[in-house]
Amino acid sequence: MDCIFCAIANGEIPSKKVYEDDEILAFHDIDPQAPVHVLIIPKQHIKWAYDVNETNSAVVAHIFEKIPEIAKSLGVEDGFRIVNNCGDIAGQSVKHLHFHLMAGRPFGWPAG
Ligand code: DGP
């Protein structure tokens, strides 16, 4: 399968890692939309949030369990935004589940 985030997860494509364990990887976004912009991905290929189910949701829980540690390591524990884009209409350009952790500037609501 030709997936850029699988290639990042297995080290074929280099990334600026901020956290890694057996299940997940966090790395700096190549096109940051905020002073801090990190992507957190499961190493297993899940296409999008619509494919999360009872067989694979543990890794999503694991991501959220690690978000406080990742945020603290980035010095943004005072506040951040977590974003998931699901599908083309939401702007998902990479079809491998990922969560954007963004911080370091104010964010408006509703998001555009
Ligand atoms: P989304 O639009 O939600 O699918 O977000 C995909 C993000 O992935 C986008 O912010 C840019 C980032 N990205 C795409 N290719 C690469 C890459 O090769 N390396 C890194 N670090 N980020 C990438």
Short mmCIF file of N, CA and C and ligand atoms in Angstrom, two decimals:
data_model
loop_
_atom_site.label_atom_id
_atom_site.label_comp_id
_atom_site.label_asym_id
_atom_site.label_seq_id
_atom_site.Cartn_x
_atom_site.Cartn_y
_atom_site.Cartn_z
N MET A 1 0.84 -1.19 0.00
CA MET A 1 0.00 0.00 0.00
C MET A 1 0.88 1.25 0.00
N ASP A 2 0.52 2.21 -0.80
CA ASP A 2 1.30 3.43 -0.92
C ASP A 2 0.75 4.49 0.04
N CYS A 3 1.32 4.52 1.25
CA CYS A 3 0.80 5.46 2.26
C CYS A 3 1.98 6.20 2.88
N ILE A 4 1.97 7.52 2.76
CA ILE A 4 3.10 8.32 3.23
C ILE A 4 3.27 8.23 4.75
N PHE A 5 2.16 8.12 5.50
CA PHE A 5 2.29 8.05 6.96
C PHE A 5 2.73 6.65 7.40
N CYS A 6 2.37 5.60 6.64
CA CYS A 6 2.95 4.28 6.93
C CYS A 6 4.46 4.34 6.71
N ALA A 7 4.89 5.02 5.65
CA ALA A 7 6.33 5.13 5.36
C ALA A 7 7.04 5.94 6.45
N ILE A 8 6.38 6.95 6.98
CA ILE A 8 6.96 7.70 8.11
C ILE A 8 7.01 6.81 9.35
N ALA A 9 5.92 6.05 9.58
CA ALA A 9 5.86 5.19 10.78
C ALA A 9 6.94 4.12 10.76
N ASN A 10 7.26 3.60 9.57
CA ASN A 10 8.28 2.53 9.54
C ASN A 10 9.68 3.05 9.22
N GLY A 11 9.83 4.39 9.17
CA GLY A 11 11.15 4.98 9.04
C GLY A 11 11.66 5.13 7.62
N GLU A 12 10.86 4.71 6.63
CA GLU A 12 11.29 4.88 5.23
C GLU A 12 11.39 6.34 4.85
N ILE A 13 10.51 7.15 5.42
CA ILE A 13 10.55 8.60 5.20
C ILE A 13 10.88 9.24 6.55
N PRO A 14 11.91 10.10 6.60
CA PRO A 14 12.29 10.69 7.88
C PRO A 14 11.25 11.71 8.37
N SER A 15 11.20 11.87 9.67
CA SER A 15 10.33 12.88 10.27
C SER A 15 11.00 13.41 11.52
N LYS A 16 10.53 14.57 11.95
CA LYS A 16 11.03 15.15 13.20
C LYS A 16 10.14 14.63 14.33
N LYS A 17 10.59 13.54 14.96
CA LYS A 17 9.77 12.85 15.96
C LYS A 17 9.75 13.60 17.28
N VAL A 18 8.59 13.59 17.91
CA VAL A 18 8.50 14.15 19.26
C VAL A 18 8.09 13.08 20.27
N TYR A 19 7.49 11.99 19.80
CA TYR A 19 7.14 10.88 20.69
C TYR A 19 6.98 9.63 19.84
N GLU A 20 7.42 8.49 20.38
CA GLU A 20 7.22 7.22 19.66
C GLU A 20 7.17 6.09 20.67
N ASP A 21 6.25 5.17 20.43
CA ASP A 21 6.28 3.89 21.13
C ASP A 21 5.87 2.81 20.13
N ASP A 22 5.56 1.62 20.61
CA ASP A 22 5.26 0.52 19.68
C ASP A 22 4.00 0.77 18.85
N GLU A 23 3.10 1.57 19.38
CA GLU A 23 1.79 1.72 18.76
C GLU A 23 1.59 3.01 17.98
N ILE A 24 2.26 4.07 18.42
CA ILE A 24 1.96 5.40 17.85
C ILE A 24 3.24 6.20 17.62
N LEU A 25 3.09 7.24 16.80
CA LEU A 25 4.21 8.15 16.52
C LEU A 25 3.66 9.57 16.46
N ALA A 26 4.41 10.49 17.04
CA ALA A 26 4.09 11.91 16.93
C ALA A 26 5.28 12.62 16.30
N PHE A 27 5.00 13.48 15.32
CA PHE A 27 6.07 14.16 14.59
C PHE A 27 5.58 15.51 14.11
N HIS A 28 6.52 16.41 13.87
CA HIS A 28 6.17 17.77 13.44
C HIS A 28 5.57 17.75 12.03
N ASP A 29 4.50 18.51 11.85
CA ASP A 29 3.86 18.65 10.54
C ASP A 29 4.81 19.40 9.60
N ILE A 30 4.86 18.94 8.35
CA ILE A 30 5.76 19.54 7.36
C ILE A 30 5.28 20.93 6.93
N ASP A 31 4.02 21.23 7.17
CA ASP A 31 3.42 22.51 6.75
C ASP A 31 2.65 23.11 7.93
N PRO A 32 3.40 23.57 8.94
CA PRO A 32 2.74 23.95 10.20
C PRO A 32 1.76 25.12 10.05
N GLN A 33 0.62 24.96 10.68
CA GLN A 33 -0.43 25.99 10.67
C GLN A 33 -0.49 26.74 12.00
N ALA A 34 0.48 26.49 12.85
CA ALA A 34 0.57 27.14 14.16
C ALA A 34 2.02 27.00 14.61
N PRO A 35 2.45 27.82 15.57
CA PRO A 35 3.85 27.72 16.04
C PRO A 35 4.21 26.30 16.49
N VAL A 36 3.27 25.61 17.10
CA VAL A 36 3.45 24.18 17.40
C VAL A 36 2.40 23.42 16.60
N HIS A 37 2.84 22.49 15.78
CA HIS A 37 1.91 21.70 14.96
C HIS A 37 2.51 20.31 14.78
N VAL A 38 1.95 19.40 15.54
CA VAL A 38 2.45 18.01 15.56
C VAL A 38 1.32 17.10 15.10
N LEU A 39 1.68 16.05 14.40
CA LEU A 39 0.73 15.02 13.99
C LEU A 39 0.94 13.78 14.84
N ILE A 40 -0.15 13.18 15.28
CA ILE A 40 -0.07 11.95 16.07
C ILE A 40 -0.81 10.87 15.30
N ILE A 41 -0.10 9.79 15.02
CA ILE A 41 -0.68 8.74 14.17
C ILE A 41 -0.56 7.37 14.86
N PRO A 42 -1.51 6.48 14.57
CA PRO A 42 -1.29 5.08 14.90
C PRO A 42 -0.30 4.50 13.89
N LYS A 43 0.57 3.59 14.32
CA LYS A 43 1.48 2.97 13.35
C LYS A 43 0.73 2.03 12.41
N GLN A 44 -0.33 1.40 12.92
CA GLN A 44 -1.15 0.55 12.04
C GLN A 44 -1.95 1.44 11.11
N HIS A 45 -2.17 0.95 9.90
CA HIS A 45 -2.90 1.78 8.94
C HIS A 45 -4.40 1.72 9.21
N ILE A 46 -4.94 2.86 9.60
CA ILE A 46 -6.39 3.07 9.68
C ILE A 46 -6.66 4.25 8.76
N LYS A 47 -7.55 4.08 7.81
CA LYS A 47 -7.72 5.09 6.77
C LYS A 47 -8.20 6.43 7.32
N TRP A 48 -9.20 6.37 8.20
CA TRP A 48 -9.81 7.61 8.67
C TRP A 48 -10.67 7.32 9.89
N ALA A 49 -11.18 8.37 10.52
CA ALA A 49 -11.96 8.20 11.75
C ALA A 49 -13.18 7.33 11.51
N TYR A 50 -13.69 7.34 10.30
CA TYR A 50 -14.88 6.55 9.98
C TYR A 50 -14.60 5.04 10.08
N ASP A 51 -13.33 4.64 10.05
CA ASP A 51 -12.97 3.23 10.17
C ASP A 51 -12.58 2.83 11.59
N VAL A 52 -12.74 3.72 12.56
CA VAL A 52 -12.46 3.34 13.95
C VAL A 52 -13.63 2.49 14.46
N ASN A 53 -13.30 1.37 15.07
CA ASN A 53 -14.34 0.46 15.56
C ASN A 53 -13.80 -0.30 16.77
N GLU A 54 -14.58 -1.26 17.25
CA GLU A 54 -14.20 -1.94 18.50
C GLU A 54 -12.93 -2.77 18.35
N THR A 55 -12.52 -3.08 17.13
CA THR A 55 -11.30 -3.87 16.96
C THR A 55 -10.04 -3.02 16.96
N ASN A 56 -10.15 -1.72 16.71
CA ASN A 56 -8.94 -0.89 16.61
C ASN A 56 -8.97 0.38 17.47
N SER A 57 -10.02 0.55 18.25
CA SER A 57 -10.15 1.81 18.99
C SER A 57 -9.16 1.93 20.15
N ALA A 58 -8.55 0.82 20.56
CA ALA A 58 -7.59 0.92 21.67
C ALA A 58 -6.43 1.84 21.32
N VAL A 59 -6.02 1.83 20.05
CA VAL A 59 -4.89 2.69 19.68
C VAL A 59 -5.30 4.16 19.69
N VAL A 60 -6.57 4.42 19.42
CA VAL A 60 -7.06 5.81 19.49
C VAL A 60 -7.08 6.26 20.95
N ALA A 61 -7.55 5.37 21.82
CA ALA A 61 -7.50 5.69 23.25
C ALA A 61 -6.05 5.92 23.70
N HIS A 62 -5.15 5.10 23.19
CA HIS A 62 -3.73 5.24 23.55
C HIS A 62 -3.19 6.61 23.11
N ILE A 63 -3.56 7.03 21.92
CA ILE A 63 -3.15 8.36 21.46
C ILE A 63 -3.62 9.43 22.46
N PHE A 64 -4.88 9.34 22.85
CA PHE A 64 -5.41 10.38 23.75
C PHE A 64 -4.82 10.27 25.15
N GLU A 65 -4.46 9.06 25.56
CA GLU A 65 -3.78 8.91 26.85
C GLU A 65 -2.40 9.57 26.82
N LYS A 66 -1.76 9.58 25.65
CA LYS A 66 -0.41 10.13 25.54
C LYS A 66 -0.40 11.62 25.21
N ILE A 67 -1.53 12.17 24.80
CA ILE A 67 -1.56 13.59 24.41
C ILE A 67 -1.08 14.51 25.55
N PRO A 68 -1.47 14.29 26.81
CA PRO A 68 -0.95 15.19 27.85
C PRO A 68 0.57 15.16 27.94
N GLU A 69 1.16 13.98 27.85
CA GLU A 69 2.62 13.85 27.92
C GLU A 69 3.27 14.55 26.72
N ILE A 70 2.70 14.37 25.55
CA ILE A 70 3.25 15.01 24.34
C ILE A 70 3.12 16.52 24.47
N ALA A 71 1.95 16.98 24.90
CA ALA A 71 1.74 18.43 25.06
C ALA A 71 2.73 19.01 26.06
N LYS A 72 2.94 18.31 27.15
CA LYS A 72 3.88 18.81 28.16
C LYS A 72 5.29 18.86 27.60
N SER A 73 5.66 17.85 26.83
CA SER A 73 7.02 17.83 26.26
C SER A 73 7.23 18.97 25.28
N LEU A 74 6.13 19.45 24.69
CA LEU A 74 6.21 20.57 23.74
C LEU A 74 6.04 21.92 24.45
N GLY A 75 5.75 21.88 25.74
CA GLY A 75 5.59 23.10 26.52
C GLY A 75 4.27 23.81 26.27
N VAL A 76 3.25 23.06 25.86
CA VAL A 76 1.97 23.68 25.52
C VAL A 76 0.82 23.14 26.39
N GLU A 77 1.18 22.72 27.61
CA GLU A 77 0.17 22.11 28.46
C GLU A 77 -0.90 23.11 28.90
N ASP A 78 -0.67 24.40 28.66
CA ASP A 78 -1.68 25.40 29.03
C ASP A 78 -2.85 25.44 28.05
N GLY A 79 -2.69 24.83 26.89
CA GLY A 79 -3.81 24.80 25.95
C GLY A 79 -3.37 24.47 24.53
N PHE A 80 -4.22 23.75 23.86
CA PHE A 80 -3.90 23.32 22.48
C PHE A 80 -5.18 22.89 21.82
N ARG A 81 -5.11 22.77 20.51
CA ARG A 81 -6.26 22.26 19.75
C ARG A 81 -5.90 20.90 19.15
N ILE A 82 -6.84 19.97 19.25
CA ILE A 82 -6.71 18.66 18.59
C ILE A 82 -7.71 18.64 17.45
N VAL A 83 -7.23 18.30 16.25
CA VAL A 83 -8.09 18.29 15.05
C VAL A 83 -7.95 16.95 14.35
N ASN A 84 -9.07 16.42 13.92
CA ASN A 84 -9.06 15.29 12.99
C ASN A 84 -9.93 15.64 11.79
N ASN A 85 -9.34 15.57 10.63
CA ASN A 85 -10.10 15.76 9.40
C ASN A 85 -10.46 14.39 8.84
N CYS A 86 -11.74 14.17 8.61
CA CYS A 86 -12.20 12.86 8.12
C CYS A 86 -12.87 13.04 6.76
N GLY A 87 -12.14 12.64 5.71
CA GLY A 87 -12.70 12.71 4.37
C GLY A 87 -12.33 13.99 3.64
N ASP A 88 -12.48 13.94 2.34
CA ASP A 88 -12.09 15.07 1.49
C ASP A 88 -12.82 16.36 1.87
N ILE A 89 -14.10 16.24 2.20
CA ILE A 89 -14.88 17.45 2.47
C ILE A 89 -14.37 18.17 3.72
N ALA A 90 -13.74 17.40 4.62
CA ALA A 90 -13.18 17.98 5.83
C ALA A 90 -11.73 18.39 5.65
N GLY A 91 -11.16 18.12 4.47
CA GLY A 91 -9.78 18.51 4.20
C GLY A 91 -8.76 17.46 4.56
N GLN A 92 -9.17 16.19 4.63
CA GLN A 92 -8.20 15.13 4.91
C GLN A 92 -7.39 14.83 3.65
N SER A 93 -6.13 15.28 3.64
CA SER A 93 -5.31 15.07 2.45
C SER A 93 -4.52 13.77 2.52
N VAL A 94 -4.24 13.26 3.72
CA VAL A 94 -3.51 12.00 3.87
C VAL A 94 -4.47 10.98 4.48
N LYS A 95 -4.70 9.90 3.74
CA LYS A 95 -5.70 8.92 4.18
C LYS A 95 -5.08 7.86 5.09
N HIS A 96 -4.56 8.34 6.19
CA HIS A 96 -4.06 7.51 7.30
C HIS A 96 -4.43 8.32 8.54
N LEU A 97 -5.24 7.72 9.39
CA LEU A 97 -5.77 8.44 10.56
C LEU A 97 -4.67 9.24 11.28
N HIS A 98 -4.95 10.50 11.54
CA HIS A 98 -4.00 11.33 12.28
C HIS A 98 -4.73 12.43 13.00
N PHE A 99 -4.13 12.84 14.11
CA PHE A 99 -4.67 13.93 14.91
C PHE A 99 -3.64 15.06 14.90
N HIS A 100 -4.11 16.24 14.55
CA HIS A 100 -3.27 17.43 14.61
C HIS A 100 -3.29 17.97 16.04
N LEU A 101 -2.12 18.20 16.61
CA LEU A 101 -2.02 18.90 17.89
C LEU A 101 -1.38 20.26 17.57
N MET A 102 -2.18 21.31 17.76
CA MET A 102 -1.72 22.65 17.39
C MET A 102 -1.80 23.58 18.60
N ALA A 103 -0.81 24.47 18.68
CA ALA A 103 -0.76 25.38 19.82
C ALA A 103 0.14 26.56 19.48
N GLY A 104 0.13 27.54 20.39
CA GLY A 104 1.04 28.67 20.25
C GLY A 104 0.43 29.89 19.61
N ARG A 105 -0.85 29.83 19.30
CA ARG A 105 -1.59 31.01 18.83
C ARG A 105 -3.04 30.81 19.20
N PRO A 106 -3.83 31.90 19.21
CA PRO A 106 -5.26 31.72 19.48
C PRO A 106 -5.95 31.03 18.30
N PHE A 107 -6.98 30.27 18.59
CA PHE A 107 -7.77 29.60 17.56
C PHE A 107 -9.21 30.08 17.64
N GLY A 108 -9.79 30.36 16.49
CA GLY A 108 -11.18 30.79 16.47
C GLY A 108 -12.14 29.61 16.44
N TRP A 109 -13.40 29.92 16.64
CA TRP A 109 -14.45 28.91 16.53
C TRP A 109 -15.71 29.59 16.02
N PRO A 110 -16.44 29.04 15.04
CA PRO A 110 -16.19 27.74 14.42
C PRO A 110 -14.97 27.76 13.51
N ALA A 111 -14.31 26.58 13.39
CA ALA A 111 -13.18 26.45 12.48
C ALA A 111 -13.70 26.55 11.05
N GLY A 112 -12.90 27.12 10.17
CA GLY A 112 -13.32 27.30 8.80
C GLY A 112 -13.34 26.03 7.99
P1 DGP B 1 -4.81 16.49 6.69
O1 DGP B 1 -4.99 17.63 5.76
O2 DGP B 1 -5.70 16.54 7.91
O3 DGP B 1 -4.86 15.16 5.98
O4 DGP B 1 -3.33 16.65 7.26
C1 DGP B 1 -2.20 16.08 6.66
C2 DGP B 1 -1.01 16.82 7.19
O5 DGP B 1 0.13 16.03 6.88
C3 DGP B 1 -0.77 18.18 6.57
O6 DGP B 1 -0.87 19.17 7.60
C4 DGP B 1 0.65 18.13 6.02
C5 DGP B 1 1.22 16.89 6.66
N1 DGP B 1 2.15 16.14 5.83
C6 DGP B 1 1.93 15.66 4.58
N2 DGP B 1 3.00 15.00 4.14
C7 DGP B 1 3.92 15.05 5.15
C8 DGP B 1 5.25 14.53 5.29
O7 DGP B 1 5.82 13.88 4.40
N3 DGP B 1 5.87 14.80 6.46
C9 DGP B 1 5.28 15.51 7.47
N4 DGP B 1 6.01 15.71 8.58
N5 DGP B 1 4.04 16.00 7.36
C10 DGP B 1 3.37 15.77 6.22
#
